[in-house]
Coordinates of C-alpha atoms in Angstrom, one line a residue:
M226 CA 62.7 309.2 57.3
A227 CA 64.3 306.4 55.1
L228 CA 64.2 304.0 58.1
D229 CA 60.4 304.5 58.6
F230 CA 59.8 303.7 54.9
I231 CA 62.0 300.6 54.8
A232 CA 60.8 299.1 58.1
G233 CA 57.1 299.9 57.2
C234 CA 57.5 298.3 53.8
I235 CA 59.0 295.1 55.1
G236 CA 56.5 294.9 58.0
G237 CA 53.5 295.6 55.8
C238 CA 54.5 293.0 53.2
A239 CA 55.0 290.4 55.9
G240 CA 51.7 291.1 57.4
I241 CA 49.9 290.9 54.0
V242 CA 51.4 287.6 53.1
A243 CA 50.5 286.2 56.5
G244 CA 46.9 287.5 56.6
H245 CA 45.6 287.7 53.0
P246 CA 43.8 284.3 52.9
L247 CA 41.8 285.4 56.0
D248 CA 41.2 288.8 54.4
T249 CA 39.7 287.1 51.3
L250 CA 37.5 285.0 53.6
K251 CA 36.4 288.1 55.4
V252 CA 35.4 289.8 52.1
H253 CA 33.4 286.8 50.9
V254 CA 31.5 286.5 54.2
Q255 CA 30.8 290.3 54.4
S256 CA 29.4 290.2 50.9
G257 CA 26.9 287.6 51.8
R258 CA 28.3 284.6 50.0
G259 CA 27.6 282.2 52.9
S260 CA 28.9 281.4 56.4
A261 CA 32.6 281.4 57.2
L262 CA 32.7 277.6 56.9
E263 CA 30.9 277.6 53.5
C264 CA 33.2 280.3 52.2
T265 CA 36.3 278.5 53.5
K266 CA 35.3 275.3 51.6
A267 CA 34.7 277.3 48.4
L268 CA 38.1 279.1 48.7
L269 CA 40.0 275.8 49.3
K270 CA 38.2 274.0 46.5
G271 CA 40.8 272.3 44.4
G272 CA 43.2 271.8 47.2
T273 CA 45.3 275.0 46.8
L274 CA 45.4 278.5 48.2
A275 CA 45.3 280.1 44.8
T276 CA 41.8 281.4 45.2
A277 CA 42.5 282.6 48.8
Y278 CA 45.5 284.6 47.5
R279 CA 43.6 286.1 44.6
G280 CA 44.0 289.9 44.6
V281 CA 47.1 289.8 46.8
G282 CA 49.0 291.8 44.1
A283 CA 47.0 294.9 44.7
P284 CA 48.0 295.4 48.4
L285 CA 51.5 294.1 47.8
G286 CA 51.9 296.5 44.9
G287 CA 51.0 299.5 46.9
I288 CA 52.3 298.5 50.3
A289 CA 55.5 300.5 49.9
V290 CA 53.6 303.7 49.4
V291 CA 50.9 303.0 52.0
N292 CA 53.5 302.1 54.7
A293 CA 55.7 305.0 53.8
I294 CA 52.7 307.2 54.5
V295 CA 51.6 305.4 57.7
F296 CA 54.9 305.0 59.5
G297 CA 56.5 308.1 58.0
T298 CA 53.5 310.3 58.9
Y299 CA 53.1 308.7 62.3
G300 CA 56.7 309.0 63.3
N301 CA 57.2 312.6 62.0
T302 CA 53.9 313.9 63.3
R303 CA 54.4 312.4 66.7
R304 CA 57.9 313.9 67.0
A305 CA 56.6 317.3 66.0
L306 CA 54.0 317.3 68.7
P307 CA 54.7 318.6 72.2
N308 CA 55.2 315.8 74.7
S309 CA 55.8 313.4 71.9
E310 CA 55.9 310.3 74.1
S311 CA 52.4 310.9 75.5
L312 CA 49.5 308.7 74.6
L313 CA 47.7 311.7 73.1
A314 CA 50.6 312.3 70.7
H315 CA 50.6 308.7 69.6
G316 CA 46.8 308.8 69.0
T317 CA 46.9 312.1 67.2
A318 CA 49.8 310.9 64.9
G319 CA 47.9 307.7 64.2
A320 CA 44.8 309.6 63.2
V321 CA 46.7 311.8 60.8
S322 CA 48.5 308.9 59.2
G323 CA 45.1 307.0 58.9
F324 CA 43.6 310.0 57.1
L325 CA 46.4 310.4 54.6
Q326 CA 46.8 306.7 53.9
S327 CA 43.1 306.4 52.9
F328 CA 43.8 308.3 49.7
V329 CA 46.2 305.6 48.5
L330 CA 44.6 302.6 50.3
S331 CA 41.1 303.2 49.0
P332 CA 41.7 302.3 45.3
I333 CA 44.0 299.5 46.3
E334 CA 41.3 297.9 48.4
L335 CA 38.7 298.4 45.8
V336 CA 40.7 296.5 43.2
K337 CA 41.6 293.9 45.8
T338 CA 37.9 293.4 46.7
R339 CA 36.7 293.2 43.1
L340 CA 39.4 290.6 42.4
Q341 CA 38.5 288.6 45.5
L342 CA 34.8 288.6 44.6
A343 CA 35.2 288.0 40.9
K344 CA 33.4 285.1 39.3
P345 CA 33.9 283.4 35.9
G346 CA 32.1 285.3 33.2
D347 CA 31.5 288.6 35.1
G348 CA 34.0 290.4 33.0
M349 CA 36.6 291.1 35.8
P350 CA 40.0 289.9 34.5
N351 CA 42.7 288.1 36.5
G352 CA 45.6 290.2 37.7
T353 CA 46.0 293.5 39.5
L354 CA 47.0 295.7 36.6
A355 CA 44.3 294.2 34.3
G356 CA 41.8 294.8 37.1
V357 CA 42.8 298.4 37.4
R358 CA 42.5 298.9 33.7
Y359 CA 39.1 297.2 33.6
I360 CA 37.6 299.3 36.4
F361 CA 39.0 302.5 34.9
R362 CA 37.8 301.7 31.5
T363 CA 34.3 300.8 32.7
G364 CA 33.8 303.5 35.3
G365 CA 36.5 306.1 35.0
F366 CA 38.7 307.6 37.6
R367 CA 35.8 308.0 40.1
A368 CA 35.2 304.3 40.0
L369 CA 38.6 303.6 41.5
Y370 CA 37.8 305.9 44.4
R371 CA 34.4 304.5 45.2
G372 CA 34.3 304.2 49.0
L373 CA 36.9 306.8 49.8
G374 CA 34.8 308.6 52.4
I375 CA 34.0 305.4 54.3
T376 CA 37.7 304.4 54.1
I377 CA 38.7 307.7 55.8
A378 CA 35.9 307.3 58.4
R379 CA 37.3 303.8 59.2
D380 CA 41.1 304.4 59.0
S381 CA 41.6 307.7 60.8
P382 CA 40.1 306.6 64.2
A383 CA 41.3 303.0 63.6
L384 CA 45.0 304.0 63.4
A385 CA 44.6 306.3 66.4
I386 CA 43.4 303.2 68.4
Y387 CA 46.0 301.0 66.8
F388 CA 49.1 303.0 67.7
T389 CA 47.9 304.1 71.1
T390 CA 47.1 300.5 72.1
Y391 CA 50.4 299.2 70.8
E392 CA 52.2 301.9 72.8
I393 CA 50.3 301.1 76.0
L394 CA 51.0 297.4 75.8
S395 CA 54.6 297.6 74.7
R396 CA 55.9 300.2 77.1
G397 CA 58.5 298.8 79.4
D398 CA 58.7 295.4 77.7
K399 CA 60.3 295.3 74.2
S400 CA 60.7 291.5 74.1
A401 CA 59.9 289.9 70.8
A402 CA 57.0 288.0 72.2
N403 CA 55.5 291.2 73.7
V404 CA 56.0 293.2 70.5
F405 CA 54.1 290.5 68.6
F406 CA 51.4 290.3 71.3
A407 CA 51.0 294.1 71.5
G408 CA 50.8 294.5 67.7
G409 CA 48.2 291.7 67.5
V410 CA 46.0 293.1 70.2
A411 CA 46.3 296.6 68.7
G412 CA 45.2 295.2 65.4
I413 CA 42.2 293.4 66.9
L414 CA 40.9 296.5 68.7
S415 CA 41.3 298.8 65.7
W416 CA 39.4 296.3 63.5
V417 CA 36.7 295.2 65.9
I418 CA 35.7 298.7 67.0
M419 CA 35.5 300.0 63.5
Y420 CA 34.2 296.8 61.9
P421 CA 30.7 297.9 60.9
L422 CA 32.3 300.6 58.7
D423 CA 34.5 298.0 57.1
V424 CA 31.5 295.9 56.3
I425 CA 29.8 298.8 54.5
K426 CA 33.1 299.7 52.8
S427 CA 33.5 296.1 51.5
R428 CA 29.9 296.1 50.2
I429 CA 30.2 299.4 48.4
Q430 CA 33.6 298.7 46.9
G431 CA 32.5 295.2 45.8
D432 CA 29.3 296.6 44.2
A433 CA 30.1 296.4 40.6
A434 CA 26.4 296.4 39.7
G435 CA 25.7 299.8 41.2
R436 CA 23.1 298.7 43.8
Y437 CA 24.2 301.2 46.4
I438 CA 24.1 305.0 45.8
G439 CA 26.0 305.8 49.0
V440 CA 27.0 304.8 52.5
W441 CA 23.6 305.3 54.1
D442 CA 21.8 303.6 51.3
C443 CA 24.2 300.6 51.6
F444 CA 23.6 300.5 55.4
K445 CA 19.8 300.5 55.1
K446 CA 19.6 298.0 52.3
S447 CA 22.1 295.7 54.0
V448 CA 20.2 295.7 57.3
R449 CA 16.9 295.3 55.5
Q450 CA 18.1 292.4 53.5
D451 CA 20.4 290.5 55.9
G452 CA 19.5 291.9 59.4
W453 CA 21.6 293.6 61.9
R454 CA 23.9 290.5 62.2
C455 CA 25.4 291.4 58.8
M456 CA 27.3 294.3 60.5
S457 CA 29.3 291.7 62.5
R458 CA 29.5 289.0 59.8
G459 CA 33.0 287.7 59.2
M460 CA 34.4 289.1 62.5
G461 CA 35.8 285.8 63.5
A462 CA 38.1 285.7 60.5
V463 CA 39.0 289.4 61.0
T464 CA 40.0 288.8 64.6
V465 CA 42.3 286.0 63.8
R466 CA 43.7 287.8 60.8
A467 CA 44.2 291.1 62.7
F468 CA 46.1 289.4 65.5
L469 CA 48.3 287.4 63.1
C470 CA 48.8 290.1 60.5
N471 CA 49.6 293.0 62.8
G472 CA 51.7 290.9 65.2
V473 CA 53.8 289.9 62.3
C474 CA 53.9 293.5 60.9
F475 CA 55.1 295.1 64.2
T476 CA 57.6 292.3 64.8
A477 CA 59.0 292.7 61.3
V478 CA 59.2 296.5 61.8
A479 CA 60.9 296.1 65.1
W480 CA 63.4 293.6 63.8
T481 CA 64.2 295.7 60.7
E482 CA 64.8 298.9 62.7
R483 CA 66.8 297.1 65.4
A484 CA 69.0 295.4 62.7
W485 CA 69.5 298.8 61.0
Q486 CA 70.6 300.2 64.4
R487 CA 73.1 297.4 64.9
Y488 CA 74.6 297.5 61.5
A489 CA 74.4 301.2 61.0
T490 CA 76.6 301.7 64.1
E491 CA 79.0 298.9 63.3
D492 CA 79.7 297.1 60.0
L493 CA 77.5 299.1 57.5
R494 CA 78.1 302.6 58.7
P495 CA 80.6 303.4 55.8
I496 CA 78.3 301.8 53.2
I497 CA 75.2 303.7 54.5
Q498 CA 77.1 307.0 54.5
F499 CA 78.4 306.3 51.1
A500 CA 74.9 305.6 49.8
G501 CA 73.9 309.1 51.0
F502 CA 72.1 308.5 54.3
S503 CA 72.9 311.0 56.9
E504 CA 74.2 310.5 60.5
A505 CA 70.7 311.5 61.7
V506 CA 69.1 308.5 60.0
C507 CA 71.7 306.2 61.6
H508 CA 70.9 307.5 65.1
D509 CA 67.2 308.3 64.7
I510 CA 66.1 305.1 66.3
H511 CA 64.2 305.1 69.6
D512 CA 64.1 302.7 72.5
R513 CA 60.7 301.3 71.5
Y514 CA 62.3 298.4 69.5
F515 CA 63.0 295.1 71.1
D516 CA 66.3 293.5 71.7
I517 CA 67.5 290.8 69.3

């Protein structure tokens, strides 16, 4: 549905802008560049957030496609299932959307990770498109999809947890504060439970030198070198980022869809119909969105 795409795009962009500095911190800590405090000092060196926002173009550039897949697949899959309001339907739809989004998200996150970890003189250029061209030129198409398997293993169950948790916490209370809280908690749970897989994914995708030959090899070498604690390294930054980013995302989605409902049924109905959107789009809004 057009509404799923628009709301998901706005919500996703809002969440990325709010949480990208903490995502950069997470990647640096996961890659063994020091403690959270040491990495924070390095990222803020110079007194600006320029380094912390490095690589933000990659997720922003693909967020429309990613969120169209996530929210579009989730909404349409759930509505196609029997007993579509059950928690099982929400979880199943989330798992399907997580699986499909991985094919788009994996190369986006690889480019983002390489840009976030880039050092002067290592050959990685500035800028998202330049980074894509560099990775493709030096490693071919397969290099852009390095880490796809671990991305699927992370995202499919993570989004099942994500949407199910949000539904549990937001049922019966669609206030703005509760939508933000439910989205934030859903984000935390989906990240914390799958976090070790995210650590391995970050290390594989950030491995420009080719040290790891696969997921199991990366896991063994990481634990051997840095101990078991490396599987939870950076979780503090992830927890804060997950709550903020996903709270903002769900709030933006809810506000967008609620605003669409108000204006589609009042002032903008003639414009929407003139633009080619159907009556079904105007009315296909469920009671899960909070009151403005």
